[in-house]
Short mmCIF file of C-alpha atoms in Angstrom, two decimals:
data_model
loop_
_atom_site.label_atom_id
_atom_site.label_comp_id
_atom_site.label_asym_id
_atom_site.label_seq_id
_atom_site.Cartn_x
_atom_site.Cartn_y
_atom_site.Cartn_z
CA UNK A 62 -92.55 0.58 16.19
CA UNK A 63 -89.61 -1.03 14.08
CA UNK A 64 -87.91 0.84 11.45
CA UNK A 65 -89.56 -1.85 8.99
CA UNK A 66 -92.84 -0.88 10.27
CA UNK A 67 -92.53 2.65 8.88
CA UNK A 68 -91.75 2.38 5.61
CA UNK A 69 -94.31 1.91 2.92
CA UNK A 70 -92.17 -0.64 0.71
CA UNK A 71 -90.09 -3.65 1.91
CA UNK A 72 -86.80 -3.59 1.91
CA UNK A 73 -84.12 -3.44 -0.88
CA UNK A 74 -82.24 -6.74 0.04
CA UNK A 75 -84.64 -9.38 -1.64
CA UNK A 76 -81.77 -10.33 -3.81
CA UNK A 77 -80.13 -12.19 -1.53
CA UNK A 78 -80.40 -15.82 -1.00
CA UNK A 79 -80.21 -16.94 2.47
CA UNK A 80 -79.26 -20.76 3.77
CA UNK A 81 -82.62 -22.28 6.10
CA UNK A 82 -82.17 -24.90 7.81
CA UNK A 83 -85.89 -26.80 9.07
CA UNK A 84 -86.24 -26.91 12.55
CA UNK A 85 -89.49 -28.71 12.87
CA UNK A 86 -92.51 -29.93 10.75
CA UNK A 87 -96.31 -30.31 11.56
CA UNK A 88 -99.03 -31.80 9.83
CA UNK A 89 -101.72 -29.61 9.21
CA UNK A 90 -104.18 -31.32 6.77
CA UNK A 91 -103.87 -34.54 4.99
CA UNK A 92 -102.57 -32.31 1.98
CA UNK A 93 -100.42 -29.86 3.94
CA UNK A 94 -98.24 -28.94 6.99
CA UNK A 95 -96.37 -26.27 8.21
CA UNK A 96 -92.43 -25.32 7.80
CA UNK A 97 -90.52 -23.64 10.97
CA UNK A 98 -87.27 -22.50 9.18
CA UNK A 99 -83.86 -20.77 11.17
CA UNK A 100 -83.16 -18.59 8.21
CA UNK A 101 -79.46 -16.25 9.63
CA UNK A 102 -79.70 -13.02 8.47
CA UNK A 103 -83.54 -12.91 6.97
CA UNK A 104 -84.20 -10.17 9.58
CA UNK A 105 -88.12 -10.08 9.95
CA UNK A 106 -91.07 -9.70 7.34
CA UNK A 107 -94.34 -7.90 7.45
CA UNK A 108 -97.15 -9.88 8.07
CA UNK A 109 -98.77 -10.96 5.30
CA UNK A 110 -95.48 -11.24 2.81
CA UNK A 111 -94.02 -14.13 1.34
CA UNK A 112 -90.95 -15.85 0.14
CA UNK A 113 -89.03 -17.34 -2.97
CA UNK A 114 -87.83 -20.76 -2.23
CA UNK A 115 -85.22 -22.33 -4.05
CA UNK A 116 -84.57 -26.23 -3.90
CA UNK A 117 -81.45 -27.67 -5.86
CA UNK A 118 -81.15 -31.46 -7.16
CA UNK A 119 -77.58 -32.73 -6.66
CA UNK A 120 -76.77 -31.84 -10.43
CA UNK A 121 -77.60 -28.29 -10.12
CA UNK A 122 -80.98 -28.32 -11.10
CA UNK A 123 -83.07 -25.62 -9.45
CA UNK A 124 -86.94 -25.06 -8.59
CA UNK A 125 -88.30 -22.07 -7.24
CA UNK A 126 -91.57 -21.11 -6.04
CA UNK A 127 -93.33 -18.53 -3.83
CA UNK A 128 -95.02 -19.00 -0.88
CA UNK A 129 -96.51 -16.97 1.68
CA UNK A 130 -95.15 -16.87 4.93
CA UNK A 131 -97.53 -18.02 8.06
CA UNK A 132 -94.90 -15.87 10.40
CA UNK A 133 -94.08 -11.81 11.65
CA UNK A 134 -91.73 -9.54 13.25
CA UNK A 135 -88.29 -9.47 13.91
CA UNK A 136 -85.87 -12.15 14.02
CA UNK A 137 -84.43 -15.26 11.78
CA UNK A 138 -86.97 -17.56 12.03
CA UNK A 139 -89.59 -18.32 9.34
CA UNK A 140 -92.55 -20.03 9.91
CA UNK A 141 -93.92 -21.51 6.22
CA UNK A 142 -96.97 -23.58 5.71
CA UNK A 143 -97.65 -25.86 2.76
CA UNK A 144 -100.66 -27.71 0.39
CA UNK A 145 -99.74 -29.97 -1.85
CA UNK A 146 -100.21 -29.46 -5.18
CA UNK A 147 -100.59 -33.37 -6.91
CA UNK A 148 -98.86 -32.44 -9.98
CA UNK A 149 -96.42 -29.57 -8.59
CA UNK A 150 -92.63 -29.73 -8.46
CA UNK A 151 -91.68 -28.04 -5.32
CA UNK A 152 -94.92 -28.42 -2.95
CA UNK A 153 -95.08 -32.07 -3.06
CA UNK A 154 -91.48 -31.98 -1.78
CA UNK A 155 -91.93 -29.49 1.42
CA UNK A 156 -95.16 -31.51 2.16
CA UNK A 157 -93.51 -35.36 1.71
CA UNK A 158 -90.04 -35.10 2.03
CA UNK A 159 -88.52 -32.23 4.03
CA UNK A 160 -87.08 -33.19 7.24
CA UNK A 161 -86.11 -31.52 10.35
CA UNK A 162 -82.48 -30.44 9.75
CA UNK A 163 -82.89 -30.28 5.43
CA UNK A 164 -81.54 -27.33 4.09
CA UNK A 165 -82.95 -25.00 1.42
CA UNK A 166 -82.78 -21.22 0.49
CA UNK A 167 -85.03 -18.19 0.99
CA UNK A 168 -84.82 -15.01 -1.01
CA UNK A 169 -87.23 -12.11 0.68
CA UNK A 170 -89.50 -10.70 2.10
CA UNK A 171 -91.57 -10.00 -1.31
CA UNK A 172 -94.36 -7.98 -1.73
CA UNK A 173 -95.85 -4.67 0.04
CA UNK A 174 -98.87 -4.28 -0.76
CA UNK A 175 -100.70 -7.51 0.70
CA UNK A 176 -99.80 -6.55 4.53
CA UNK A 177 -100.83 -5.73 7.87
CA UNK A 178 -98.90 -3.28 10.50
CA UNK A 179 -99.39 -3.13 14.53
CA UNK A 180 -99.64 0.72 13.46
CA UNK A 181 -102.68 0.10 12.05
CA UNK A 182 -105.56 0.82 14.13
CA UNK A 183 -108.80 0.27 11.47
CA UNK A 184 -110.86 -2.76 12.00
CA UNK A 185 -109.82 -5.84 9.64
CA UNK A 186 -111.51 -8.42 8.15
CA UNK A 187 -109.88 -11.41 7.01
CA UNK A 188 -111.59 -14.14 4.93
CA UNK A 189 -109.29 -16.96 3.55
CA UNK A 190 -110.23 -20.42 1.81
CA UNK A 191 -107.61 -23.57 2.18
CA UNK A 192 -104.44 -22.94 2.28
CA UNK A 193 -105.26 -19.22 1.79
CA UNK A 194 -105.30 -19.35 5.65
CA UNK A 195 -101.13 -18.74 5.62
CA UNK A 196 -101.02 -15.02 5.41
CA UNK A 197 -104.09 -13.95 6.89
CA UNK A 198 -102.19 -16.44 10.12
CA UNK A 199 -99.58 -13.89 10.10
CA UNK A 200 -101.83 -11.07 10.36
CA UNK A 201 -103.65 -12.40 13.19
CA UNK A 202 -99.99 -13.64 15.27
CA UNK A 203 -98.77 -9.90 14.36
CA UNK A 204 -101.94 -8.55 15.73
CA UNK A 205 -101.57 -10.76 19.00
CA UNK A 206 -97.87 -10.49 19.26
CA UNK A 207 -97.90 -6.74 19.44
CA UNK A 208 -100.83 -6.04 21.60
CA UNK A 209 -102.94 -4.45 19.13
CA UNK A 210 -106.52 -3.76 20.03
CA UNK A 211 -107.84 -3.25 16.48
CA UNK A 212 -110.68 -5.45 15.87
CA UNK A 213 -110.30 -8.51 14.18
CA UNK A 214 -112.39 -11.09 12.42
CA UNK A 215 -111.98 -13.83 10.30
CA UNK A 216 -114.17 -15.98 8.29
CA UNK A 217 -112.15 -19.25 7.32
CA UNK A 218 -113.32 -21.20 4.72
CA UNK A 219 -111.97 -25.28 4.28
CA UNK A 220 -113.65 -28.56 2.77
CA UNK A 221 -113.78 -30.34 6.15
CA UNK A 222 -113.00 -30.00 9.49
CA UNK A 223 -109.57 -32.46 8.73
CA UNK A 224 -108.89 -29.46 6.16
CA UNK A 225 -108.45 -26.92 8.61
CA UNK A 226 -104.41 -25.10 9.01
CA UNK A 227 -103.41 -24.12 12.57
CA UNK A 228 -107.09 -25.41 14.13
CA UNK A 229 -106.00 -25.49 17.62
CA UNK A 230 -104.78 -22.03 17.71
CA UNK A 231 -107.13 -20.52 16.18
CA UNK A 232 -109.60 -21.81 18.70
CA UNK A 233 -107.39 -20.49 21.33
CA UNK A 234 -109.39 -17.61 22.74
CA UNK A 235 -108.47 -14.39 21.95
CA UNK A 236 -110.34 -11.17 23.49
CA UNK A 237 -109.41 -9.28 19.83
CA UNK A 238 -109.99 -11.74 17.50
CA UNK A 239 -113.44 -13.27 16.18
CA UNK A 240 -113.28 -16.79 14.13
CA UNK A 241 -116.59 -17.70 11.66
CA UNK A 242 -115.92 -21.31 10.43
CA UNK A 243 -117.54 -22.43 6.68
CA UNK A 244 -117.12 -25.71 5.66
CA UNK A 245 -117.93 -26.75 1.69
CA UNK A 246 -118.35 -30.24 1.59
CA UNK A 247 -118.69 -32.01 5.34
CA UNK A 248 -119.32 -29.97 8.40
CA UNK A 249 -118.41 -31.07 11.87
CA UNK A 250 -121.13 -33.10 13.86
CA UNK A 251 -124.15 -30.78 14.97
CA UNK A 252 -122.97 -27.88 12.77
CA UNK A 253 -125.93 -25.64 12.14
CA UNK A 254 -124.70 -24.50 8.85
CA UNK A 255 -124.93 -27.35 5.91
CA UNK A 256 -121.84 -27.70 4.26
CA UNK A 257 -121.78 -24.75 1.03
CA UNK A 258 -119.56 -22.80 -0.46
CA UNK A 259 -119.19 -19.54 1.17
CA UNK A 260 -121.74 -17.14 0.16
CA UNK A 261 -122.87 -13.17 0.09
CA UNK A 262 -125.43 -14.49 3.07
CA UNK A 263 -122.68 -15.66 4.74
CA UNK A 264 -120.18 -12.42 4.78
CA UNK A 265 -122.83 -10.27 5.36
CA UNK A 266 -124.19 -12.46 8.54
CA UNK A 267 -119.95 -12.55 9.97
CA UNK A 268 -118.09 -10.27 8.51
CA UNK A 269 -117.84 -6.61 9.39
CA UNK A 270 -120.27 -4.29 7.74
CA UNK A 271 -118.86 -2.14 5.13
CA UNK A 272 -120.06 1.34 7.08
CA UNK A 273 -117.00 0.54 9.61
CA UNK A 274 -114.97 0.78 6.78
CA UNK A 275 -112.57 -2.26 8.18
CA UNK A 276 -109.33 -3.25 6.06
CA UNK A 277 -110.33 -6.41 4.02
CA UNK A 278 -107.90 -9.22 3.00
CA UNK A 279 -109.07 -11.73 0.95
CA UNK A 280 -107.38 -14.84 0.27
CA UNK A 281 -107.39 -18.75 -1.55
CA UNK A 282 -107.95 -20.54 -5.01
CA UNK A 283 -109.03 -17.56 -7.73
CA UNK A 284 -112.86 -18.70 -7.88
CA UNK A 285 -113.20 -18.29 -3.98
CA UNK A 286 -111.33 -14.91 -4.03
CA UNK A 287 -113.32 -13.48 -6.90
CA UNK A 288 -116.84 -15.05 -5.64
CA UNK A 289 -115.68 -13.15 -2.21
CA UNK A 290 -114.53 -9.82 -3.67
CA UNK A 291 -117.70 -9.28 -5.70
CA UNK A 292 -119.94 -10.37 -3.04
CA UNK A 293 -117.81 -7.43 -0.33
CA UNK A 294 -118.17 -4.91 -3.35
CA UNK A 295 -122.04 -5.60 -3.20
CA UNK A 296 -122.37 -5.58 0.11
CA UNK A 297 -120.78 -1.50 -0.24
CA UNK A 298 -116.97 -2.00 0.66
CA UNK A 299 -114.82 0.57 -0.94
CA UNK A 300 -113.00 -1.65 -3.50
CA UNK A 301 -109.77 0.25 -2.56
CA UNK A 302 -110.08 -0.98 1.01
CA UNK A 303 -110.51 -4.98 -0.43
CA UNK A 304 -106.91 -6.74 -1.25
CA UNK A 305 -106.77 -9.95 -2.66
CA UNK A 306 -104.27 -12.58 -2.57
CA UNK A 307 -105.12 -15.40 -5.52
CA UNK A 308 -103.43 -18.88 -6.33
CA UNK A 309 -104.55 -21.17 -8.59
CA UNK A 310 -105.65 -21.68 -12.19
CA UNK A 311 -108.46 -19.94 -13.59
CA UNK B 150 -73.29 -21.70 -3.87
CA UNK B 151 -76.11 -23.34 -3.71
CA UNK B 152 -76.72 -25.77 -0.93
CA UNK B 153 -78.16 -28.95 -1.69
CA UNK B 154 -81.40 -29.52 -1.02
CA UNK B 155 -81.69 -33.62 0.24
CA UNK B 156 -84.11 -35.85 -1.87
CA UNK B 157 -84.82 -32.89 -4.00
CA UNK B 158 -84.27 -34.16 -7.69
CA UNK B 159 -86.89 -31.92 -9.64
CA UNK B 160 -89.37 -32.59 -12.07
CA UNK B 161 -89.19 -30.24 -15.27
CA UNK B 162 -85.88 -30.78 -16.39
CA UNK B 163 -85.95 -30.42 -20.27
CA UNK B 164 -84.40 -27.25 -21.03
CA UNK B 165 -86.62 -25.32 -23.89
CA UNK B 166 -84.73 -21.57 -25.31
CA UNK B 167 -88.34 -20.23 -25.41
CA UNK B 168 -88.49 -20.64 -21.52
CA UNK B 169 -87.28 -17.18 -20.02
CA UNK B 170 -84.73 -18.14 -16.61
CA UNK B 171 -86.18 -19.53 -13.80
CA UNK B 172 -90.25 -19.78 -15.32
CA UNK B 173 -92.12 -23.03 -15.71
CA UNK B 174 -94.80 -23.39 -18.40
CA UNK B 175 -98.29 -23.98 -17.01
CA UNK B 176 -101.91 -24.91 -19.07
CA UNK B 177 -103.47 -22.97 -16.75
CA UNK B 178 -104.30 -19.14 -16.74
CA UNK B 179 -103.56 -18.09 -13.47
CA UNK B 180 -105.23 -15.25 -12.04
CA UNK B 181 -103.58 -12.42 -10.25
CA UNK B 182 -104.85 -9.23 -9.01
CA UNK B 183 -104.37 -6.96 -6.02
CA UNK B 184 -108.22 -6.10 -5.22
CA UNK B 185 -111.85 -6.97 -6.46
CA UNK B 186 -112.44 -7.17 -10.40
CA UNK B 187 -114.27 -4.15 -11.84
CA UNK B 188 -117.31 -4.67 -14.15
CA UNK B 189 -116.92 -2.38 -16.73
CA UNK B 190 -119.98 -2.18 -19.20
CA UNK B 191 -118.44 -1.72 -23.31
CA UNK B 192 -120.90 1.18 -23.10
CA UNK B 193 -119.36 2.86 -20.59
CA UNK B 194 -116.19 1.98 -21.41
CA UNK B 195 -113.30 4.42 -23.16
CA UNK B 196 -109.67 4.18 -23.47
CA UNK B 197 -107.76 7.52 -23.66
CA UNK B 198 -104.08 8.61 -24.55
CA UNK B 199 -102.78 11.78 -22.44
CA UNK B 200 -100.05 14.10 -23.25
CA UNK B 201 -97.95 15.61 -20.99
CA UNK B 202 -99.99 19.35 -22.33
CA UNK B 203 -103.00 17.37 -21.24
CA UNK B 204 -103.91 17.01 -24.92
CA UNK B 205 -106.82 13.63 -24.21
CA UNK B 206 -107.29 11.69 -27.43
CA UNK B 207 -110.10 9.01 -26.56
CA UNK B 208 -111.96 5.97 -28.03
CA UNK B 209 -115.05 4.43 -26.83
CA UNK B 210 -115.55 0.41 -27.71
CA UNK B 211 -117.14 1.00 -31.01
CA UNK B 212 -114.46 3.46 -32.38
CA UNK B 213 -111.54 0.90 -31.20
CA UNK B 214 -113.30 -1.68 -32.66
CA UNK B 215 -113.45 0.18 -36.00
CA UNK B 216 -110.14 0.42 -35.97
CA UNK B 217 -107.34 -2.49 -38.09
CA UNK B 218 -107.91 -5.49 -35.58
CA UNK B 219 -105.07 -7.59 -35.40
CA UNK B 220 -104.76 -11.31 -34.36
CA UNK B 221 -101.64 -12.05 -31.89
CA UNK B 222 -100.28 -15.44 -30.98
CA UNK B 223 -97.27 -14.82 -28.33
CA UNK B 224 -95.75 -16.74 -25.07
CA UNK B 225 -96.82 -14.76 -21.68
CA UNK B 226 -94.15 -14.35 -18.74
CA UNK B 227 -95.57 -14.01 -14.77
CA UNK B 228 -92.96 -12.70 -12.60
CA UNK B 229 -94.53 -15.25 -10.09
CA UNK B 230 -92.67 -17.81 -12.45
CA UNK B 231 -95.63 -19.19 -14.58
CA UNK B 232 -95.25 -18.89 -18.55
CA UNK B 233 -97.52 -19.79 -20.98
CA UNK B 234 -97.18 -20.68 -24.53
CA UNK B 235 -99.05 -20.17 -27.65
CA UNK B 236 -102.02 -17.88 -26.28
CA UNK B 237 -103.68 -16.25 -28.65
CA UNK B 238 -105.10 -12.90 -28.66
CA UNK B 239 -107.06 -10.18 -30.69
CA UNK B 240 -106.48 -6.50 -30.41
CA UNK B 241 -105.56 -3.15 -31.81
CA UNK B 242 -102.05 -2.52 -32.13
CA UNK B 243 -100.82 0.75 -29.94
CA UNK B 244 -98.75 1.73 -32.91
CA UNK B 245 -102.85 2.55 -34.59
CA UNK B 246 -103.71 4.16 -31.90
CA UNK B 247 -100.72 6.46 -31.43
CA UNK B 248 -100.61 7.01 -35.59
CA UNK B 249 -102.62 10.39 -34.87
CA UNK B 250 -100.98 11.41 -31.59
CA UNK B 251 -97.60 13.26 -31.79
CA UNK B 252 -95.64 11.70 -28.22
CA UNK B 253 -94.68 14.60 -26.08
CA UNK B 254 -92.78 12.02 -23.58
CA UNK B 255 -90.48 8.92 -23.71
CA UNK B 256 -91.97 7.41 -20.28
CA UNK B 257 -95.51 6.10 -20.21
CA UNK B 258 -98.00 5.04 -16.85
CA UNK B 259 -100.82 3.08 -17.85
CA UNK B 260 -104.54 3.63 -15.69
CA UNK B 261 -106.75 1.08 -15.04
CA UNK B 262 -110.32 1.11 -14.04
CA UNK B 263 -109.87 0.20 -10.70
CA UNK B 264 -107.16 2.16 -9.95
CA UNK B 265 -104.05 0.07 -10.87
CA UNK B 266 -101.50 2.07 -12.53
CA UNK B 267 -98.15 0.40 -14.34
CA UNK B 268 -95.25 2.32 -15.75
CA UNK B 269 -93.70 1.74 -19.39
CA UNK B 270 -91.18 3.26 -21.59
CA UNK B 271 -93.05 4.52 -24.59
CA UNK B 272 -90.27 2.91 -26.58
CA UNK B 273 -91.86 -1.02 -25.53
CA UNK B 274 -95.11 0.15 -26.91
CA UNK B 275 -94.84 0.67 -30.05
CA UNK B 276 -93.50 -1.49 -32.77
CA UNK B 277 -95.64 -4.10 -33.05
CA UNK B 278 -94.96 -4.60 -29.58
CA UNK B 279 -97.81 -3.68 -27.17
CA UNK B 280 -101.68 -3.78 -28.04
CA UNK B 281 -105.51 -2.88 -26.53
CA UNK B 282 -106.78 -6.88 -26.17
CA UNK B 283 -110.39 -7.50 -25.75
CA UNK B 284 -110.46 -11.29 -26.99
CA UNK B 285 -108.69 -14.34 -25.60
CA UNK B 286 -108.73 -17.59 -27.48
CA UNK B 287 -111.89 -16.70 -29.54
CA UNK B 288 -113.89 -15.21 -26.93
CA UNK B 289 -114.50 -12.12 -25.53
CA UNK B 290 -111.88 -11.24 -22.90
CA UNK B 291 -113.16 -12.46 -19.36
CA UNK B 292 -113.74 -9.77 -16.56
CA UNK B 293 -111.21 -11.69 -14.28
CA UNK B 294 -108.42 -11.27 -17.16
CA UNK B 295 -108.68 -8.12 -17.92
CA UNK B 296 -112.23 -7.79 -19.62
CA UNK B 297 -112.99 -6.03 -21.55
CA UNK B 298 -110.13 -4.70 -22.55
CA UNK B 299 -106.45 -5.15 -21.57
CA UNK B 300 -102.75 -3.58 -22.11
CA UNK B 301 -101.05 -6.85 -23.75
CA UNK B 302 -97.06 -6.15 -23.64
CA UNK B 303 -96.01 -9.89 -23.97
CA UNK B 304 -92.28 -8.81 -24.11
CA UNK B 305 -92.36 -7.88 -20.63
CA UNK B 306 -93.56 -9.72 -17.19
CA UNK B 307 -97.68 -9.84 -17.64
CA UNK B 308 -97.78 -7.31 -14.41
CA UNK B 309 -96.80 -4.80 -17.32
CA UNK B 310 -99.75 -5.59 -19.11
CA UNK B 311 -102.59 -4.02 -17.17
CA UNK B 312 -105.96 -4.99 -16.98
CA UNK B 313 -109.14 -3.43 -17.06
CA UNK B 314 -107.02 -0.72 -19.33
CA UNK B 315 -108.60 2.92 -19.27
CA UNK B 316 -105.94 4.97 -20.11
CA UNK B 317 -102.77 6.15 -21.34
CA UNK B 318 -100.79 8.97 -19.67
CA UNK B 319 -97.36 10.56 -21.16
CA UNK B 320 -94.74 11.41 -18.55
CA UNK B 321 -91.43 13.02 -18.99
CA UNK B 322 -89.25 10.96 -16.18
CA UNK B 323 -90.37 7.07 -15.39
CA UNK B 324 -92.52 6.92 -12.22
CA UNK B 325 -92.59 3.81 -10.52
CA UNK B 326 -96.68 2.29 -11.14
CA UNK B 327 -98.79 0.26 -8.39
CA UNK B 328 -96.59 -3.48 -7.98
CA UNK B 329 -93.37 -0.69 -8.93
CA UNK B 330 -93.58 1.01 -5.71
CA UNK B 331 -94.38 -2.67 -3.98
CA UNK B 332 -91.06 -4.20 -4.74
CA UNK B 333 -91.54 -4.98 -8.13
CA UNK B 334 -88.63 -3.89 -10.85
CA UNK B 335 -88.60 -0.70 -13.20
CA UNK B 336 -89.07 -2.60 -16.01
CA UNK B 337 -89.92 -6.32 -15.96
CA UNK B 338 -87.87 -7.94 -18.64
CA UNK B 339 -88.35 -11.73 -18.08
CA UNK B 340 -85.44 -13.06 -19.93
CA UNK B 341 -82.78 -10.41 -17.21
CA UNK B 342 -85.39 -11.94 -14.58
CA UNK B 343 -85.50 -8.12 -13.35
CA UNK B 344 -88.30 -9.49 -11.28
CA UNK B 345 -87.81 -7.14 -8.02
CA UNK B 346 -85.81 -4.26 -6.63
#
């Protein structure tokens, strides 16, 4: 166990702003990709925190926004991933323009509440929608990374099968980890569930029950998370044990 | 210094005074909680004020809404950068509820149902500065916002203003509340950004 691991708040250095430099891209989704970053001297993040990222125009001008990072554990590297937002300042630039050897700051890790630790030994539950996907993936590489044996499931929710973030590993197979795919508006060929938003039917069919008491993480665009959180309340999870991340307008 | 980030040439570049450092203005009402959204019935519901003697003074819905009800149009600051102008509000201002209760403390931690729990000097609620909100542009409040009834603080970063409000509690020395002890600052005044620790 790291010293990070132990503590119940991140670490007082998020005021600093550290120099990344992009190592490589990769599409994910015709609206998004993912962001590997060499970040010197970020030192690790929990899974399941994020990161201010600040872009400056050549007259000074300055953007920043907040993202959660798709990476955990030690080291400098930062692993970021992406949607675009059509009218957004900042997203439709790390989606369309960033290159492999671009430069632009991080300030972080943020937030201590929304996170998994290898110390943990409950069963979890993670249901995401879109983009939501980007913690939760740094939950499950955490949970795989350090050996854990702690249950896992996931129910991932996305508009097509072209929607999907970090597909191919997440049909890797993994002894400790279970995947439920949902799709909303086209399912692949064959699929036995019509394409629907995700529903209290379909938690209750793939999730785990609420009398094992797992750790719940819910995250995506507000309606999803709040549809989700009310349907886990009503299915008898301890509201206390269900954390939500939301983005989005209301 | 900043390094330069290639291609990057921004998009809202008109500088307006009523914009706190480093926000953007949004039309949207984003939507941030850490957990499910209770649903409070007005029948059940009660809003109390504790004293450090563990004096409770309490109001259900009907004796807050006999109270003066006062209209409030004010900008809102997120410390996740979104500010919104112009939102109008209806409420009862803290400085009626506190006219009957004698402070025994200078440091305040609001309850929520729920269990969220945010800390405020006692100072930044009252003069006409803090209110109990149950509407939201003409309607009631929604659940997801707060309903029925929020903390509205619109001086500090909207994480001060908890939802779902239930009570009040008086506290001699400033405790850190729920975001407080997850890396969030003290205090939350947009315009010093104190955003985090």
């Amino acid at each position: 166990m790291t010293e990070r691991e132990t503590r119940d708040a991140p670490p007082h250095r998020v005021g600093l702003w550290h120099v990344g430099v992009v190592v490589s891209t990769n599409t994910e989704t015709p609206t998004g990709r993912s962001i590997v970053l060499d970040v010197p001297g970020w030192g690790g993040n929990l899974a399941g925190q994020h990161a201010d990222v600040r872009l400056t125009a050549p007259d000074g001008y300055q953007a920043v926004r907040s993202y959660s990072i798709a990476s955990a554990g030690d080291g400098d590297r930062v692993e970021l991933a992406v949607d675009r937002f059509p009218t957004g300042e900042v997203s439709p630039y790390l989606v369309d323009e960033l290159q492999p050897g671009d430069e632009l700051e991080l300030r972080g890790p943020l937030g201590g509440w929304f996170v998994w630790r290898p110390s943990q030994t409950e069963s979890v539950q993670l249901i995401g929608g879109g983009s939501g996907i980007v913690p939760l993936m740094a939950m499950i590489r955490s949970h795989t990374a350090s050996g854990s044996t702690a249950p896992f499931r996931l129910l991932y929710s996305v508009r097509t099968p072209d929607d999907a973030f970090f597909r191919s590993e997440l049909d890797t197979p993994n002894p400790h980890l279970d995947v439920t795919w949902l799709y909303t508006r086209r399912t692949p060929d064959g699929w036995p569930r019509p394409a629907s938003r995700i529903a209290l039917a379909d938690i209750e069919a793939s999730a785990f029950a609420a009398s094992l008491a797992p750790a719940v993480f819910v995250c995506g665009p507000t309606g999803f998370v709040e549809t989700v959180a009310n349907d886990l309340v009503a299915l008898g999870h301890d509201p206390q044990r269900v954390k939500t991340e939301r983005f989005g307008g209301a | 210094m900043a390094v330069i980030s290639r291609g990057f040439t921004g998009r809202s570049r008109e500088h307006n005074p009523e914009l706190p450092p480093g926000q953007y203005l949004t039309a949207d009402f984003p939507v941030l909680s850490a957990g499910p959204t209770p649903d409070i019935d007005t029948a059940d519901w009660q809003f109390g004020i504790r004293k450090d003697d563990a004096t409770l003074h309490t109001w259900t819905w009907d004796e807050l809404h006999a109270l003066p009800i006062e209209d409030i149009d004010t900008d809102i600051h997120c410390v996740t950068r979104w500010s919104k102008f112009g939102t109008s509000w209806r409420g009862v201002s803290l400085d009626t509820l506190f006219a009957g209760v004698e402070p025994s403390d200078e440091y305040v931690m609001a309850h929520s149902y729920g269990g969220y729990t945010t800390n405020v000097p006692l100072e930044d609620l009252l003069g006409g500065k803090a209110w109990i909100a149950f509407e939201f542009d003409g309607e009631p409040l929604d659940p997801e916002h707060g309903g029925p009834a929020r903390l509205l603080i619109p001086h500090l970063y909207f994480w001060k203003s908890a939802k779902w409000i239930r009570s009040l509690e008086m506290m001699p020395s400033d405790e850190p509340g729920f975001w407080e002890q997850n890396g969030y600052n003290m205090y939350g005044d947009p315009w010093l950004e104190q955003r985090y620790w």
